[in-house]
Coordinates of C-alpha atoms and ligand atoms in Angstrom, one line a residue:
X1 CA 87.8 65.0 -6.6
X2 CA 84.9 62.8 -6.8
X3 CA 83.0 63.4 -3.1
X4 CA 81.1 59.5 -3.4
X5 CA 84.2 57.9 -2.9
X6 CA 85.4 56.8 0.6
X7 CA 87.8 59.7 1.9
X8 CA 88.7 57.6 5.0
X9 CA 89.9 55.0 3.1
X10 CA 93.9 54.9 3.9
X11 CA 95.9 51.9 2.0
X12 CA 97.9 50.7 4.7
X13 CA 95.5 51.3 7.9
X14 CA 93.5 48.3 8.9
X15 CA 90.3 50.8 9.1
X16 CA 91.2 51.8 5.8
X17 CA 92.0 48.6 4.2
X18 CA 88.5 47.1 5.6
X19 CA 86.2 50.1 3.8
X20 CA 88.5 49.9 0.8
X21 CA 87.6 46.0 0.6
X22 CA 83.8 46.6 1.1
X23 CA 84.2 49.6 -1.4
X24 CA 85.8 47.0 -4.1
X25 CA 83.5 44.1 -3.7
X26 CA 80.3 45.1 -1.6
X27 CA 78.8 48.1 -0.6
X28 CA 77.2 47.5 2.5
X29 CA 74.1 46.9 2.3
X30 CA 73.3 46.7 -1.3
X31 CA 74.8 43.1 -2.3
X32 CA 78.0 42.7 -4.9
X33 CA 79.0 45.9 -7.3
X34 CA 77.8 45.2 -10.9
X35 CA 79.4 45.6 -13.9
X36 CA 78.3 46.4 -17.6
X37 CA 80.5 45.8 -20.5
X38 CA 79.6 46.5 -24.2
X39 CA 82.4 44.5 -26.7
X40 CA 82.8 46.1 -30.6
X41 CA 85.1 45.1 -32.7
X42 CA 87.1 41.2 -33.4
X43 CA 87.0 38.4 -32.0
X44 CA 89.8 39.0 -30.4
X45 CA 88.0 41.9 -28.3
X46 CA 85.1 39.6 -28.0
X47 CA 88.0 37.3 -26.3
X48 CA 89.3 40.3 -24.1
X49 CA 86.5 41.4 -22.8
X50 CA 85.7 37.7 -21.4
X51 CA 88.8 37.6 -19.7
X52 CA 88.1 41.3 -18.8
X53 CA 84.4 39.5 -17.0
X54 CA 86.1 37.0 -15.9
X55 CA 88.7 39.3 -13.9
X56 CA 85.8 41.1 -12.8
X57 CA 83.7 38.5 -11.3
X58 CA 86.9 36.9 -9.2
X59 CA 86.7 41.0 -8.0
X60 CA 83.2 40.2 -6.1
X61 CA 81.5 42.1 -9.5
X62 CA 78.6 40.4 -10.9
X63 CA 77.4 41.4 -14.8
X64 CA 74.6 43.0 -15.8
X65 CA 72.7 43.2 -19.3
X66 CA 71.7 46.8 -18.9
X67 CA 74.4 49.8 -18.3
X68 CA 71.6 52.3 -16.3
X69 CA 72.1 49.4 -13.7
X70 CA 75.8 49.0 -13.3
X71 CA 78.2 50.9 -11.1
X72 CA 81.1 50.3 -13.5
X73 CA 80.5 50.5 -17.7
X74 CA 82.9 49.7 -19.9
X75 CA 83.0 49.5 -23.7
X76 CA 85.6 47.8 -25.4
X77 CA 86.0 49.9 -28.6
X78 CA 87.3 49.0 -32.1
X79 CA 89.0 51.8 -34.3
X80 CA 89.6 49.7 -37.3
X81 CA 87.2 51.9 -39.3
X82 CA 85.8 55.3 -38.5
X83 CA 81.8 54.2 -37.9
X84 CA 83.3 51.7 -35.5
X85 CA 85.2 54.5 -33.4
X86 CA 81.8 56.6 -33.9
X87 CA 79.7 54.2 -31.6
X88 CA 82.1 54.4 -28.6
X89 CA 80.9 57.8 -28.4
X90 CA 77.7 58.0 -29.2
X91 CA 77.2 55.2 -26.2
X92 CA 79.3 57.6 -24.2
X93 CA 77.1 60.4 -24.7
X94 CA 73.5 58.7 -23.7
X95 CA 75.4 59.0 -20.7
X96 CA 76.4 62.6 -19.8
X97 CA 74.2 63.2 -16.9
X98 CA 75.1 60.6 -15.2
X99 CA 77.7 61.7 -13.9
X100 CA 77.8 61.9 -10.3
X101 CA 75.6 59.3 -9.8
X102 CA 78.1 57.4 -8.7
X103 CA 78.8 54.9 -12.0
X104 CA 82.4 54.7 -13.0
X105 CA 82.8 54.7 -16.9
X106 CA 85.7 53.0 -18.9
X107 CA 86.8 52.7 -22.1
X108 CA 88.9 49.9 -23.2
X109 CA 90.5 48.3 -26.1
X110 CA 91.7 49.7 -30.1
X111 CA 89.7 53.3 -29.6
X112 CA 91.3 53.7 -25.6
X113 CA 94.8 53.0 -27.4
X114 CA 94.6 55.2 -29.9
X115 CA 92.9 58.3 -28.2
X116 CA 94.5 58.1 -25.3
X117 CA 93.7 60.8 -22.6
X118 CA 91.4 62.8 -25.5
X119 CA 89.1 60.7 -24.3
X120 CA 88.8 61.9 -21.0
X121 CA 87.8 65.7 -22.8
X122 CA 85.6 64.4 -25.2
X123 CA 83.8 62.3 -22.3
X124 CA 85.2 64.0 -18.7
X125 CA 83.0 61.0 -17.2
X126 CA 85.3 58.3 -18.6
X127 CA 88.0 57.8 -15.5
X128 CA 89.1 54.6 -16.9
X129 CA 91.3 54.6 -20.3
X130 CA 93.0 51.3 -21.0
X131 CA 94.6 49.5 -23.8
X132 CA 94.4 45.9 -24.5
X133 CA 99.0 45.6 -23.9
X134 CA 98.2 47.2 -20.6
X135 CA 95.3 44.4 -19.5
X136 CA 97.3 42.8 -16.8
X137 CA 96.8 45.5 -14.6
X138 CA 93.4 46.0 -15.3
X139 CA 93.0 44.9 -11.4
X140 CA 95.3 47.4 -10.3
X141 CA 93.9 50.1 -12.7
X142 CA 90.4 49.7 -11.7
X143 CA 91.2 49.7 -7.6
X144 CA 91.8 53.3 -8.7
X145 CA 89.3 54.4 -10.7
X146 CA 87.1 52.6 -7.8
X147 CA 89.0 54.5 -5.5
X148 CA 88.0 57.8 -6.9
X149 CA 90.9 58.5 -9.2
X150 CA 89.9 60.4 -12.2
X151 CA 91.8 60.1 -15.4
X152 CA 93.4 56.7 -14.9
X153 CA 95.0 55.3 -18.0
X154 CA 97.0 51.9 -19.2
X155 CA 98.2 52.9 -22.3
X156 CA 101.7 51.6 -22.4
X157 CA 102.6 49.5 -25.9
X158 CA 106.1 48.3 -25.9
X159 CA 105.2 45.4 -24.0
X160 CA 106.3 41.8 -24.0
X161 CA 103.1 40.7 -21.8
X162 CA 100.3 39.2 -23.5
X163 CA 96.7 39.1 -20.9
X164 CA 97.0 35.8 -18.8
X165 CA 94.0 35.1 -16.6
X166 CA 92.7 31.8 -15.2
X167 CA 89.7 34.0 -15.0
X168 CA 88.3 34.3 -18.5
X169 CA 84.0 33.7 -18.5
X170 CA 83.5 32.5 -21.6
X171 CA 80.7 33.5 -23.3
X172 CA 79.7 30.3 -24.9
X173 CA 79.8 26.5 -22.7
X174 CA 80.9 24.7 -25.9
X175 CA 83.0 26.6 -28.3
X176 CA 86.2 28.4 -26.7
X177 CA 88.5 31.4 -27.8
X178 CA 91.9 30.8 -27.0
X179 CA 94.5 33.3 -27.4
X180 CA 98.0 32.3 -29.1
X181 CA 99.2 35.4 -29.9
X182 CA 98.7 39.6 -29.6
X183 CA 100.1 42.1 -32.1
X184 CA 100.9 42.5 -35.3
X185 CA 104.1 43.3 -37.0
X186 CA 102.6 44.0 -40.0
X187 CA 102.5 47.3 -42.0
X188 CA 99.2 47.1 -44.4
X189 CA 99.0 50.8 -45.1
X190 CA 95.7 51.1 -44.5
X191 CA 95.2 49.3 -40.6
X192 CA 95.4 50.9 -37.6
X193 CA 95.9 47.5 -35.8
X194 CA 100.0 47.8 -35.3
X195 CA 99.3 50.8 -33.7
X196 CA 96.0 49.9 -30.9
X197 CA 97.6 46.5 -30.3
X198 CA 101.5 46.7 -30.1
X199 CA 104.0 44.2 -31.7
X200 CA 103.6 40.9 -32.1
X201 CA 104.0 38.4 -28.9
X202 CA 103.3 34.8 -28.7
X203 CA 102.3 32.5 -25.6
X204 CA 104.7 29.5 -25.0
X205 CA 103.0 26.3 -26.4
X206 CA 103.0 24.6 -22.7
X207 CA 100.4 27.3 -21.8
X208 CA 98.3 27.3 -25.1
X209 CA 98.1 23.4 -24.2
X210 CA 97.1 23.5 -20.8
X211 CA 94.5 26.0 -21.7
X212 CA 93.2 23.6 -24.3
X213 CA 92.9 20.7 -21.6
X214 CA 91.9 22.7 -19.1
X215 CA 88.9 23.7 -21.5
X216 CA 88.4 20.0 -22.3
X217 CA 88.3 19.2 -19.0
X218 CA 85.4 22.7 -18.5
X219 CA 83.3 20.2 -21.2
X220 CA 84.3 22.2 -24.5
X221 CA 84.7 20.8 -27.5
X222 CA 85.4 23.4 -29.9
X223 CA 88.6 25.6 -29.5
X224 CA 89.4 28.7 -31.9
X225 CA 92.6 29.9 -31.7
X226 CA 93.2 33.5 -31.8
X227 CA 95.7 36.1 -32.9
X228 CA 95.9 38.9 -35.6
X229 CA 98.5 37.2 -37.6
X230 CA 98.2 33.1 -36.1
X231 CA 101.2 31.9 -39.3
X232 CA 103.8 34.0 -37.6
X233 CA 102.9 32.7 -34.3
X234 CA 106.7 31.9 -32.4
X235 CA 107.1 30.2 -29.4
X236 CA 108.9 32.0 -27.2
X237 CA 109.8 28.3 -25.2
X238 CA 112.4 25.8 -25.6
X239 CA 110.1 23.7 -27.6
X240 CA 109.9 26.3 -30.2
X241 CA 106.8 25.4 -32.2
X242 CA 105.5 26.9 -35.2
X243 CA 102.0 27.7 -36.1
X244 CA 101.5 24.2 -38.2
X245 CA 103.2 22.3 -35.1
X246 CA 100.7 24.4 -32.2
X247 CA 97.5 23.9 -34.6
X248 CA 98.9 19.8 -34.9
X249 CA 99.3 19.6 -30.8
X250 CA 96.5 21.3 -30.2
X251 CA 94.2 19.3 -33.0
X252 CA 95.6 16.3 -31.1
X253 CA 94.3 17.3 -27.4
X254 CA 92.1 14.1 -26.6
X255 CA 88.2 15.0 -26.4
X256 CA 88.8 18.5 -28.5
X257 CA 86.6 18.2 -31.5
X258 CA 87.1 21.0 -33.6
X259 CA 89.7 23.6 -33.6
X260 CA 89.4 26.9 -35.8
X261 CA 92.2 29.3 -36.4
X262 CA 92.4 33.1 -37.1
X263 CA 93.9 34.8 -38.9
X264 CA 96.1 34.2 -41.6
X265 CA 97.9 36.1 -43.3
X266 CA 98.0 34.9 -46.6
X267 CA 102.0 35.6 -47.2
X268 CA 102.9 33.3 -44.2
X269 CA 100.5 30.8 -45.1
X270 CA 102.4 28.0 -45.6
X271 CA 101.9 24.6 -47.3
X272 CA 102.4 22.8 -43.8
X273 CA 99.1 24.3 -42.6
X274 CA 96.8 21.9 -45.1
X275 CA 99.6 19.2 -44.2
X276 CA 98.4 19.6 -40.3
X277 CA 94.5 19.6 -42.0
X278 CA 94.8 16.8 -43.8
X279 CA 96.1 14.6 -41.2
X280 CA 93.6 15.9 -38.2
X281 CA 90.2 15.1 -38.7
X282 CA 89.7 18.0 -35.8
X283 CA 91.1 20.5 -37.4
X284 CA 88.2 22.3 -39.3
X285 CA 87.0 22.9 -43.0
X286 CA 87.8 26.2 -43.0
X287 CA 90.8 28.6 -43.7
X288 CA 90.0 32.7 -43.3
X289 CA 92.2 34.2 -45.8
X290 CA 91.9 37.7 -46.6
X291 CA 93.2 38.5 -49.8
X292 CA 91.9 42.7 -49.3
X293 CA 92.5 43.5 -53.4
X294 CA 92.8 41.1 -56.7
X295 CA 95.1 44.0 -58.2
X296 CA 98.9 43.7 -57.6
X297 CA 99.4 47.3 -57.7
X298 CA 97.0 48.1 -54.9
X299 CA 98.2 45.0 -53.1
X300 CA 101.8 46.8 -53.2
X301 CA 100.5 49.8 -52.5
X302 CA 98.6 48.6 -49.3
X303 CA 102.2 46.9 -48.3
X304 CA 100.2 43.0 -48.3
X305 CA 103.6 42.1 -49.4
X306 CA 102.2 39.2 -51.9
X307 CA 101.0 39.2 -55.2
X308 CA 97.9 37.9 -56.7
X309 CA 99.9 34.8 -58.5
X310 CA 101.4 34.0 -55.0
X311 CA 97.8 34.3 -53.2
X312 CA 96.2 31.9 -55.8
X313 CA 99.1 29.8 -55.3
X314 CA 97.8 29.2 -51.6
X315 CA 94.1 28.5 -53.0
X316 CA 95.6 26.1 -55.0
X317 CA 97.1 24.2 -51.8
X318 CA 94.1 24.6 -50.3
X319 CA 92.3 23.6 -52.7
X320 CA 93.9 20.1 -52.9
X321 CA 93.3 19.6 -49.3
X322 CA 91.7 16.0 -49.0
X323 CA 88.4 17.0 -48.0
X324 CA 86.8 20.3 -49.5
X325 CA 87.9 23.5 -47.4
X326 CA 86.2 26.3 -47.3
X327 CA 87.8 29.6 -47.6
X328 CA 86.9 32.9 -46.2
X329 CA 88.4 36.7 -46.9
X330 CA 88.3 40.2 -46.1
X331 CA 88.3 42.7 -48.7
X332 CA 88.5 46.5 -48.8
X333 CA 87.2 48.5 -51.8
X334 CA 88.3 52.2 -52.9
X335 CA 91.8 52.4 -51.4
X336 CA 93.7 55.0 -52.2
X337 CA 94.3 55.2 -56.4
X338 CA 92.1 52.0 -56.7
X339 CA 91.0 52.2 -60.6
X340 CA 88.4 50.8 -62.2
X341 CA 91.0 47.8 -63.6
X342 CA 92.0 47.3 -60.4
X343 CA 88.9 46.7 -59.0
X344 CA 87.9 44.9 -62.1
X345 CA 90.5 42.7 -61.0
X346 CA 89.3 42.2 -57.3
X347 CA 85.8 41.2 -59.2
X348 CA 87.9 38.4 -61.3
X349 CA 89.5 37.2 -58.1
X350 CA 86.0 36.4 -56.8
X351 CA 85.2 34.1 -59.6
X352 CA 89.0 32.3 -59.8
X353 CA 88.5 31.6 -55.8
X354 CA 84.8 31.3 -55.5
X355 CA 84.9 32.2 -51.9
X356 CA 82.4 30.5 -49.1
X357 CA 82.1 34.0 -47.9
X358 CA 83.5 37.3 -48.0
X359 CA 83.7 40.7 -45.6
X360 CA 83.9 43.6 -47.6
X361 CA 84.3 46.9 -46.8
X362 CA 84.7 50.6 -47.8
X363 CA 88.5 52.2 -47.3
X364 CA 87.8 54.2 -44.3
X365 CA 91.3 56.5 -43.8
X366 CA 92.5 55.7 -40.0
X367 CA 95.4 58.1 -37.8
X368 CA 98.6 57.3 -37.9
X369 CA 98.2 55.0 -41.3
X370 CA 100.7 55.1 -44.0
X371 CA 98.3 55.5 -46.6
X372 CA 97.1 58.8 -45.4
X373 CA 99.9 60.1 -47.7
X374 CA 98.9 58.4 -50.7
X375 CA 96.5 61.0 -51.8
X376 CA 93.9 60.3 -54.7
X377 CA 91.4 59.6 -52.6
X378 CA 88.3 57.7 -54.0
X379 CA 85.2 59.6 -53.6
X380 CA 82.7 57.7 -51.1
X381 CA 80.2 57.6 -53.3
X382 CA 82.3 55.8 -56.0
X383 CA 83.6 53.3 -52.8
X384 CA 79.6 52.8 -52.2
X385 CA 78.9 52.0 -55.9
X386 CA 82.1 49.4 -55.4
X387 CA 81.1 47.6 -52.7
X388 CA 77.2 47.3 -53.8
X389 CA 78.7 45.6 -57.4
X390 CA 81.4 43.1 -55.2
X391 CA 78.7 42.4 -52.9
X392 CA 75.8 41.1 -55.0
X393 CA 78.4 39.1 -57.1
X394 CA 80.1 37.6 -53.6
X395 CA 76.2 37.0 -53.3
X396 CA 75.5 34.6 -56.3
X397 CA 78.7 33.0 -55.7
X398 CA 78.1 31.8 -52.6
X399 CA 74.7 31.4 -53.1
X400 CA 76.0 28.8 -55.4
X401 CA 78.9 27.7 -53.4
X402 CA 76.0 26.8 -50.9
X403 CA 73.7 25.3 -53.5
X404 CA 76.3 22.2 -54.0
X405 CA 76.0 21.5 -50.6
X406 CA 72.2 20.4 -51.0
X407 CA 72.3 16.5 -50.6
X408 CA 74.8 16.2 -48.9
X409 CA 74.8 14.6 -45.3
X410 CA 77.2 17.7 -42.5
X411 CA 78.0 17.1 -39.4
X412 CA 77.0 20.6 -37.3
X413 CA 77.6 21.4 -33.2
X414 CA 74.2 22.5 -31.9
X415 CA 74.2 25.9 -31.2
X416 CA 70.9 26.5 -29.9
X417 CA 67.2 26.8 -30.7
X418 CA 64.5 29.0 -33.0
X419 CA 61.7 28.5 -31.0
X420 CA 59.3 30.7 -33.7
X421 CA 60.6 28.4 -36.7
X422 CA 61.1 24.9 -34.6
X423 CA 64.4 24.4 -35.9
X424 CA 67.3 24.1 -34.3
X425 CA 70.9 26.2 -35.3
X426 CA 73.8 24.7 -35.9
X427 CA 76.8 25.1 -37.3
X428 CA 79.3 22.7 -39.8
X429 CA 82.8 22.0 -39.8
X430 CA 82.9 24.6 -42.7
X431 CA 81.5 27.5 -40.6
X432 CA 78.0 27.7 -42.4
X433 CA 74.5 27.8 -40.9
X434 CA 72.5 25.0 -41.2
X435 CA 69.7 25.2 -39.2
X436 CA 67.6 22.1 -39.0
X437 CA 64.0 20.1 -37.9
X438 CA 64.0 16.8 -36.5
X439 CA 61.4 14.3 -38.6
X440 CA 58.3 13.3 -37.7
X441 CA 58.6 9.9 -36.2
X442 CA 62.1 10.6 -34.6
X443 CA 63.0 10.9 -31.1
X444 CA 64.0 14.8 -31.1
X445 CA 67.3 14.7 -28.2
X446 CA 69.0 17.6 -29.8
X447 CA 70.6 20.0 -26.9
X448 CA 72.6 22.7 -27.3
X449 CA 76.1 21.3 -27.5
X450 CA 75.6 18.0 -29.2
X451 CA 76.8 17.2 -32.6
X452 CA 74.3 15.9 -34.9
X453 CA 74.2 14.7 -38.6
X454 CA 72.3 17.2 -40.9
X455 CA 71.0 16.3 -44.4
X456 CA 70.7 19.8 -46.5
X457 CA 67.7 20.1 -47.5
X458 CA 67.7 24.0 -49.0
X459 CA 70.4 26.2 -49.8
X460 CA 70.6 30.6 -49.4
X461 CA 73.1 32.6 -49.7
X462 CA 74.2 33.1 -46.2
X463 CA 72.9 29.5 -44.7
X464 CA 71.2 26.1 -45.3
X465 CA 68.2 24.1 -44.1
X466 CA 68.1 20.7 -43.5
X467 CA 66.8 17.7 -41.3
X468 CA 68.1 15.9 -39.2
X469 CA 69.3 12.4 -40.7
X470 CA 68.4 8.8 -39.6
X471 CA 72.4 8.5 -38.3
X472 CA 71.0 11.0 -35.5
X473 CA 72.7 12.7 -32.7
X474 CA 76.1 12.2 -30.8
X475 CA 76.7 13.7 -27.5
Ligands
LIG1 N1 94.6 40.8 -38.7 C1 93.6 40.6 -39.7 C2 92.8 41.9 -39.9 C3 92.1 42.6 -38.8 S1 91.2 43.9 -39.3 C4 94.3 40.3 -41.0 O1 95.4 40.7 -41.2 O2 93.6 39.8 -41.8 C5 89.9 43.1 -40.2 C6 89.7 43.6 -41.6 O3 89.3 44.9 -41.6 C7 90.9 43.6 -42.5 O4 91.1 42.3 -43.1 C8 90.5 44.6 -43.6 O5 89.8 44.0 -44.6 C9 89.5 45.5 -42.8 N2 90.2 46.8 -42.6 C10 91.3 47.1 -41.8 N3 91.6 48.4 -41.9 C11 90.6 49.0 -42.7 C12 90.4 50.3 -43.1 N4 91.2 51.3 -42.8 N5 89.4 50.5 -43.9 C13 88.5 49.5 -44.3 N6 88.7 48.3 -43.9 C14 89.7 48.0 -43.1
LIG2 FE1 96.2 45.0 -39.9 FE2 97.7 43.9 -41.7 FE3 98.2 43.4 -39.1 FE4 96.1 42.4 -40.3 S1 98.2 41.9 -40.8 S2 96.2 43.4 -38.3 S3 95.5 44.0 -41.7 S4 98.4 45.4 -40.2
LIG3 FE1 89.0 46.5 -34.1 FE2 91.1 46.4 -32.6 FE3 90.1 44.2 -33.5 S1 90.8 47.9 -34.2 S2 89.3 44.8 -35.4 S3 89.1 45.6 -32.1 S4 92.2 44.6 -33.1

């Protein structure tokens, strides 16, 4: 038993409950409890662990930028691919000896899922092991580990709760996440996701559209909506919206500029999708659509369940849109019995979709997977060689994808400043960079959440430069 918890403190005795409470929120003396949290992974655990902060602060905790001065640190992990498990534990062991100095350590998220109480040998001080199904009793869980519990997990998956809190502190006072759905139903052979984050389970629309005004009304402009598979969002409500008729609702929320989506999953990406684009100006340039292979045999055998024809059908859609969308993707290289004409194909892919930008990464083999029992495994260094040859071509491509852009006038939200440069970042409706100067002459009222027209000036591969034009700024 830990000995620098309160003993005396008896739920249920008023003497009891009163230490408890200055336990939780203040020791005496020393001002509020503090709090470190460390996020890896998606943006949906970027989302997570602001609603994780949130929850925290409405505790009495306040945040911290530094673990060494928290009393509680906690890492939301990602397991998607081995080197992203790695650095869970690597944090986890800068901090050995502190144990006993009085710091509670959790570990949340796709890594506390999948490890489960392993964790708590690997690292005996972890007390806190929670999963992202089980974050709605985060409160309840942590009143334990704060109580001196060791070893307290949330690790339950069958779950029809998704993580409402009115709490969420968002990270950014312009652009929002917004959950619409957790899960995934999917079975790609190679993801780990079904099994850290449960099956799928949508939020009723009414919910997903007060959030949206009620972040309005908090002075944001730009909502992304969030989920692991957003086309087979379902509304579990009367109303029974689908994914084109919440993106339509929620483009249609007075005084929300932009909404983003993520992500799609290219076989339920339907048609109605660039319908809802075309006909809201605040629904964004940009579709992420990760395609993972060009070959149709390693597409079957990674259980994508569509084929490249069908893919390219959906570029096609897209690319009839009436203004030019950009298009995103995720691709893996070396999977299982990828040959050299498979990925030869994945390299043709790239020039048939000329993608705006690309993730790519090496197959990294992840517990519980179907393809562990696929056998012929690529060697790494053949998976290395891959993804060096995909990435400098993804590299000219987009170098010219940006290129056509010069000349042109984009609107961008001001995300901030480069003080070293004088320019100031922003972002366009298409999800590039274009960081800009204002012109000699010209009044300079930029601030950071103002939209402003942009002329491109210069193009690179992974942003552009431009100034700001004589149309100027709008609040
Ligand atoms: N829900 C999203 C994917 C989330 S994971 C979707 O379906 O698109 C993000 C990306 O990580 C995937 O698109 C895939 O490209 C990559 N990924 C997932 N598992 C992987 C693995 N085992 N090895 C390498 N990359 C992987
Ligand atoms: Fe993983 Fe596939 Fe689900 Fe995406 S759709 S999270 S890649 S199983
Ligand atoms: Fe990683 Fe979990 Fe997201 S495995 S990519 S943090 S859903």
């Amino acid at each position: 038993m830990n000995t620098d918890k309160p003993a005396a403190a008896q739920p249920g005795s008023f003497v009891g409950a009163a230490l408890l409470r200055c336990y939780n929120g203040w020791r005496m003396g020393q001002g509020p409890r503090t709090f470190y949290i460390e996020t890896f992974g998606c943006q949906m655990n970027v989302h997570d662990s602001e609603k994780v902060a949130g929850t925290l602060i409405a505790r009495g905790y306040r945040q911290v930028d530094n673990p060494r001065e928290a009393d509680l640190v906690l890492y939301n992990t990602c397991s998607v691919r081995d080197k992203a498990e790695q650095k869970v534990f690597s944090r986890l062991s800068q901090f050995k000896r502190a144990n006993g100095h009085g710091k509670v350590f959790g570990v949340l998220g796709c890594v506390a899922q999948q490890e489960g109480a392993a964790i708590f040998e690997k690292a005996p001080h972890v007390s806190l092991v929670v999963g992202s199904a089980s974050y709605r009793r985060l409160p309840e869980l942590l009143e334990q580990a704060e109580a001196g519990r060791q070893r307290v997990t949330g690790l339950e998956l069958d779950t029809d709760e998704t993580f409402e809190t009115e709490f969420a502190r968002r990270d950014s006072p312009h652009r929002a996440f917004l959950t619409i759905m957790e899960g995934c139903d999917n079975h790609c052979a190679y993801c780990v996701v079904p099994f850290t984050r449960g099956r799928e389970r949508s939020r009723t629309s009414a919910h997903i559209l007060r959030e949206a005004a009620e972040l309005r009304d908090a002075g944001y402009t730009e909502i992304q909506l969030l989920g692991q598979n957003v086309n087979s969002y379902r509304d579990p409500s009367p109303a029974r919206m689908n994914f084109p008729e919440l993106l339509s609702a929620v483009a249609e929320v007075p005084g929300i500029r932009r909404v983003r989506f993520m992500t799609s999953h290219p076989r339920d990406f339907t048609r109605q999708i660039v319908a809802a684009i075309d006909s809201h100006a605040s629904l964004c340039d940009h579709v992420h659509l990760p395609v993972q292979s060009g070959s149709d045999r390693v597409l079957a055998r990674m259980q994508r369940e569509y084929t490249r024809a069908e893919y390219l059908e959906r570029i096609a859609w897209l690319r009839s849109a009436r203004r030019r969308v950009s298009i995103t993707t995720d691709l893996i290289v070396g999977f299982p019995g990828e040959t050299e004409a498979d990925f030869a194909e994945t390299l043709s892919l790239l020039d048939a979709v000329r993608y705006d930008s690309a993730f790519s990464f090496k197959y990294s083999p992840r517990p519980n997977t179907p393809a562990l029992a696929l056998g012929e495994a690529v060697p790494e260094s053949e998976k290395g060689r891959r993804l060096a040859v995909l990435q400098e071509k993804q590299r000219e491509i987009q170098l010219a994808r940006n290129q056509e852009l010069v000349g042109s006038e984009q609107e961008v939200l001001v995300e901030g400043r480069r003080e070293a440069l004088g320019q100031w970042i922003g972002r366009t409706s298409q999800n590039r960079v274009l960081n800009f100067t204002v012109p000699e002459g010209m009044p300079d009222t930029i601030r950071p959440g103002c939209y402003a027209a942009v002329k491109v000036t210069r193009a690179g591969p992974n942003s552009l430069v431009g100034e700001l034009s004589w149309r100027g700024t709008e609040v």
